[in-house]
Amino acid sequence: MKKIIPYLCILIYTNLAAQDSISWQQVSHGISYTQPENNSNRDILICFAGWSVKQDWAENWTMKLWEAKLRDNGTGNLYAVKGPRDVFFESSEIATDSLALHVQNLLKASDRIDSLNITVVAHSSGSFVAHRFFSVLHANPAWQDLLGKITYYNLDGAISSATPGTTLTKSLSDKLKEIFAVYAYDETEKIASPNKNEMQKMVLLYPEKVTAIELKSSNSGCKDPWCVHDLLINAKPHDPNGFDLERDYFLINEQHPVNVQYFR
């Protein structure tokens, strides 16, 4: 079994300047795309936001991740996916097949289709939408090779639900390049994020593929597990006694920086 990797989250990061001139294109309902530096040969980032997160909140989080960590690592094609309407994605209102087609066409247009990498980050219930995306890729022989390009970060999400196509199965996990099951822990209050056990269970189910990452913080200010849940998005969540999705996703700044400590 792979080791749990602890991280100490210290608030020393300063956001880069916002890219005010960047515009997002709608791929389909709940899915948007941008290419900040107009270069199709750069790697791909796909962010699946948690339950009920609105499109512009998801776009802001995606952009802040790129600015803080991935811009200098060769990533330049960004997809932001809104949060599912239902916790378990029962409505299936997000067209993950449209996302798969757009990514496939982007790769075809690239000069380095064989070497492009895809980073997928899914928070909370966004993991169900991510798993549906993986399932769509797996079901189409023409798209299956994309799975081998994907490094997947599941941020305090889940493994499965009763909604069809939302389970991270063994066949899917075997196809993915890497999987990281990430949860958070506030050392001051000794509070773990709500889905810590689910993340550890993922390692037990697929020990050859999944690595657990425990993201530790001593200065989050959290007094409640659901605040720690949002610590995976915002290193200083706005509501210490719960979660405030709009502010934690959308009001990311020097006092409330985006959390990138889990990236490998």
Coordinates of C-alpha atoms in Angstrom, one line a residue:
M1 CA 0.0 0.0 0.0
K2 CA 1.3 3.4 -0.8
K3 CA 2.1 5.9 1.9
I4 CA 0.0 8.7 3.2
I5 CA 1.8 11.9 2.4
P6 CA 1.4 14.7 4.9
Y7 CA 1.5 18.4 3.9
L8 CA 1.7 21.4 6.2
C9 CA -0.4 24.2 4.8
I10 CA 1.1 27.6 5.7
L11 CA -0.4 30.8 4.5
I12 CA 2.6 32.3 2.8
Y13 CA 1.4 32.2 -0.8
T14 CA 0.5 35.4 -2.7
N15 CA -1.8 35.2 -5.7
L16 CA -0.6 36.3 -9.1
A17 CA -2.4 39.2 -10.8
A18 CA -5.8 38.3 -12.1
Q19 CA -6.1 37.7 -15.8
D20 CA -8.9 40.2 -16.4
S21 CA -8.8 40.0 -20.1
I22 CA -9.4 36.2 -20.2
S23 CA -12.8 35.1 -21.4
W24 CA -14.4 31.7 -21.1
Q25 CA -16.3 29.9 -23.9
Q26 CA -19.3 27.7 -23.1
V27 CA -18.7 24.1 -24.2
S28 CA -22.1 22.9 -23.0
H29 CA -24.3 23.5 -20.0
G30 CA -22.1 23.8 -16.9
I31 CA -18.8 23.4 -18.8
S32 CA -16.6 26.3 -20.0
Y33 CA -13.2 26.4 -21.6
T34 CA -10.4 29.0 -21.9
Q35 CA -6.9 29.1 -23.3
P36 CA -5.2 32.0 -21.4
E37 CA -2.0 32.1 -23.5
N38 CA -3.5 31.1 -26.9
N39 CA -1.3 27.9 -27.1
S40 CA -3.1 24.6 -27.9
N41 CA 0.2 22.7 -27.3
R42 CA 0.0 23.2 -23.5
D43 CA -1.3 20.6 -21.0
I44 CA -4.9 20.4 -19.9
L45 CA -6.5 21.2 -16.5
I46 CA -10.2 20.1 -15.9
C47 CA -11.7 21.2 -12.6
F48 CA -15.0 19.7 -11.3
A49 CA -16.5 21.9 -8.6
G50 CA -18.5 20.6 -5.7
W51 CA -22.3 20.4 -5.1
S52 CA -24.2 23.6 -6.2
V53 CA -21.1 25.6 -7.1
K54 CA -22.0 28.1 -9.9
Q55 CA -20.2 28.4 -13.2
D56 CA -18.4 31.6 -12.5
W57 CA -17.3 30.4 -9.0
A58 CA -15.9 27.3 -10.7
E59 CA -14.1 29.4 -13.3
N60 CA -12.5 31.5 -10.7
W61 CA -11.2 28.5 -8.7
T62 CA -9.8 27.0 -11.9
M63 CA -8.1 30.2 -12.9
K64 CA -6.6 30.6 -9.5
L65 CA -5.2 27.1 -9.5
W66 CA -3.6 27.7 -12.9
E67 CA -2.1 31.1 -11.8
A68 CA -0.8 29.7 -8.5
K69 CA 0.7 26.4 -9.6
L70 CA 0.1 25.0 -13.1
R71 CA 0.9 28.0 -15.4
D72 CA 4.6 27.4 -14.9
N73 CA 4.2 23.7 -15.3
G74 CA 3.2 23.7 -18.9
T75 CA -0.6 23.8 -18.5
G76 CA -2.6 26.2 -20.6
N77 CA -5.9 24.7 -21.6
L78 CA -8.5 25.1 -18.9
Y79 CA -11.9 23.6 -18.3
A80 CA -14.2 24.6 -15.5
V81 CA -17.2 22.4 -14.6
K82 CA -19.9 23.8 -12.3
G83 CA -21.1 21.8 -9.3
P84 CA -23.8 19.2 -9.8
R85 CA -27.4 20.3 -9.0
D86 CA -27.8 17.2 -6.7
V87 CA -25.3 15.9 -4.2
F88 CA -25.1 12.5 -6.0
F89 CA -25.5 14.0 -9.6
E90 CA -28.9 12.3 -10.0
S91 CA -30.1 15.0 -12.5
S92 CA -27.1 14.3 -14.7
E93 CA -27.5 17.8 -16.1
I94 CA -23.8 18.3 -17.0
A95 CA -23.1 16.8 -20.5
T96 CA -19.8 15.1 -19.8
D97 CA -19.9 13.6 -23.4
S98 CA -19.6 17.1 -24.7
L99 CA -16.6 17.7 -22.5
A100 CA -15.0 14.4 -23.8
L101 CA -15.6 15.4 -27.4
H102 CA -14.1 18.9 -26.9
V103 CA -11.0 17.5 -25.2
Q104 CA -10.6 14.9 -28.0
N105 CA -10.8 17.6 -30.6
L106 CA -8.4 19.8 -28.7
L107 CA -5.8 17.0 -28.7
K108 CA -6.3 16.4 -32.4
A109 CA -5.5 20.0 -33.1
S110 CA -2.3 19.9 -31.0
D111 CA 1.2 19.3 -32.3
R112 CA 2.1 17.2 -29.3
I113 CA -1.0 14.9 -29.0
D114 CA 1.1 12.0 -27.7
S115 CA 2.8 13.9 -24.9
L116 CA 0.0 16.2 -23.6
N117 CA -1.0 15.6 -20.0
I118 CA -4.4 16.0 -18.4
T119 CA -4.9 17.0 -14.8
V120 CA -8.3 16.5 -13.3
V121 CA -9.2 18.0 -10.0
A122 CA -12.6 17.2 -8.4
H123 CA -13.9 18.5 -5.1
S124 CA -16.6 16.8 -3.1
S125 CA -19.7 15.9 -5.2
G126 CA -17.7 17.0 -8.3
S127 CA -16.0 13.6 -8.0
F128 CA -19.3 12.0 -9.3
V129 CA -19.2 14.2 -12.4
A130 CA -15.5 13.4 -12.9
H131 CA -16.3 9.7 -12.7
R132 CA -19.1 10.1 -15.3
F133 CA -16.5 11.8 -17.5
F134 CA -14.1 8.9 -17.1
S135 CA -16.9 6.5 -17.8
V136 CA -17.8 8.3 -21.1
L137 CA -14.2 8.1 -22.2
H138 CA -14.0 4.4 -21.3
A139 CA -17.2 3.5 -23.2
N140 CA -15.8 5.0 -26.5
P141 CA -12.9 3.0 -28.0
A142 CA -11.8 6.2 -29.8
W143 CA -11.5 8.0 -26.5
Q144 CA -10.1 5.4 -24.1
D145 CA -6.5 6.4 -24.6
L146 CA -7.3 9.7 -23.0
L147 CA -7.6 8.0 -19.6
G148 CA -4.0 7.1 -19.6
K149 CA -3.1 10.8 -19.8
I150 CA -5.1 11.7 -16.7
T151 CA -3.7 12.5 -13.3
Y152 CA -6.7 12.6 -11.0
Y153 CA -6.9 14.5 -7.7
N154 CA -10.1 13.6 -5.7
L155 CA -10.5 16.3 -3.1
D156 CA -12.5 14.9 -0.2
G157 CA -15.0 13.5 -2.6
A158 CA -16.3 10.0 -3.0
I159 CA -15.8 6.6 -4.7
S160 CA -19.3 5.8 -5.8
S161 CA -23.0 6.5 -5.7
A162 CA -26.2 4.8 -6.9
T163 CA -26.3 7.2 -9.9
P164 CA -25.3 5.3 -13.0
G165 CA -21.8 6.0 -14.3
T166 CA -20.6 7.9 -11.1
T167 CA -18.5 5.1 -9.6
L168 CA -14.7 5.0 -9.8
T169 CA -14.5 1.3 -10.8
K170 CA -11.4 -0.8 -10.9
S171 CA -11.4 -0.8 -14.7
L172 CA -11.4 3.0 -14.7
S173 CA -8.7 3.3 -12.0
D174 CA -6.5 0.8 -13.9
K175 CA -6.7 3.0 -17.0
L176 CA -5.9 6.3 -15.3
K177 CA -2.3 7.5 -15.1
E178 CA -2.3 8.4 -11.4
I179 CA -4.9 8.9 -8.6
F180 CA -4.5 11.0 -5.5
A181 CA -7.1 10.7 -2.7
V182 CA -6.9 14.0 -0.8
Y183 CA -8.3 14.9 2.6
A184 CA -7.6 17.7 5.1
Y185 CA -6.9 17.8 8.8
D186 CA -6.8 20.9 11.1
E187 CA -4.1 20.2 13.7
T188 CA -5.2 23.0 16.0
E189 CA -8.8 21.8 16.5
K190 CA -8.0 18.2 15.6
I191 CA -10.8 18.1 13.0
A192 CA -10.6 16.0 9.8
S193 CA -12.6 16.7 6.6
P194 CA -15.9 14.7 6.4
N195 CA -14.8 12.3 3.7
K196 CA -11.4 11.3 5.2
N197 CA -12.6 7.7 5.6
E198 CA -13.8 7.5 2.0
M199 CA -10.4 8.8 0.7
Q200 CA -8.6 6.1 2.8
K201 CA -11.0 3.5 1.6
M202 CA -10.1 4.4 -2.0
V203 CA -6.4 3.5 -1.2
L204 CA -7.6 0.1 0.2
L205 CA -9.7 -0.6 -2.9
Y206 CA -7.0 0.3 -5.4
P207 CA -3.6 0.2 -3.6
E208 CA -1.5 -0.1 -6.7
K209 CA -2.9 3.0 -8.2
V210 CA -4.1 5.4 -5.4
T211 CA -2.0 7.5 -3.1
A212 CA -3.6 9.2 -0.2
I213 CA -2.5 12.8 0.6
E214 CA -3.3 14.2 4.1
L215 CA -3.2 18.0 3.8
K216 CA -2.5 19.4 7.3
S217 CA -3.1 23.0 8.5
S218 CA -2.4 24.7 11.8
N219 CA -3.9 28.1 10.8
S220 CA -7.1 27.5 8.8
G221 CA -9.3 28.9 11.6
C222 CA -11.7 26.0 11.1
K223 CA -14.0 24.9 14.0
D224 CA -16.1 22.5 12.0
P225 CA -15.5 19.5 9.6
W226 CA -17.3 21.2 6.7
C227 CA -15.0 24.2 7.0
V228 CA -12.1 21.7 6.8
H229 CA -13.8 20.3 3.7
D230 CA -13.5 23.7 2.0
L231 CA -9.9 24.0 3.2
L232 CA -9.1 21.9 0.1
I233 CA -10.3 24.8 -2.1
N234 CA -9.4 27.8 0.1
A235 CA -6.4 27.7 2.5
K236 CA -8.3 30.1 4.8
P237 CA -12.0 29.3 4.5
H238 CA -14.4 32.2 5.1
D239 CA -16.7 30.5 7.5
P240 CA -15.0 28.7 10.4
N241 CA -18.2 27.1 11.6
G242 CA -19.3 25.5 8.2
F243 CA -18.8 26.2 4.6
D244 CA -19.4 29.2 2.4
L245 CA -19.1 27.9 -1.2
E246 CA -19.5 31.3 -2.9
R247 CA -16.8 33.0 -0.9
D248 CA -14.5 30.1 -0.7
Y249 CA -14.5 29.5 -4.5
F250 CA -15.0 33.0 -5.7
L251 CA -13.3 35.3 -3.1
I252 CA -9.8 33.9 -3.4
N253 CA -7.2 36.5 -2.4
E254 CA -4.1 37.0 -0.3
Q255 CA -6.0 36.6 2.9
H256 CA -7.9 33.6 1.6
P257 CA -5.5 32.0 -0.9
V258 CA -6.3 29.1 -3.2
N259 CA -5.0 25.8 -1.8
V260 CA -2.5 24.1 -4.1
Q261 CA -0.5 22.1 -1.5
Y262 CA -1.7 18.7 -2.8
F263 CA -0.3 19.0 -6.3
R264 CA 2.6 16.6 -7.0

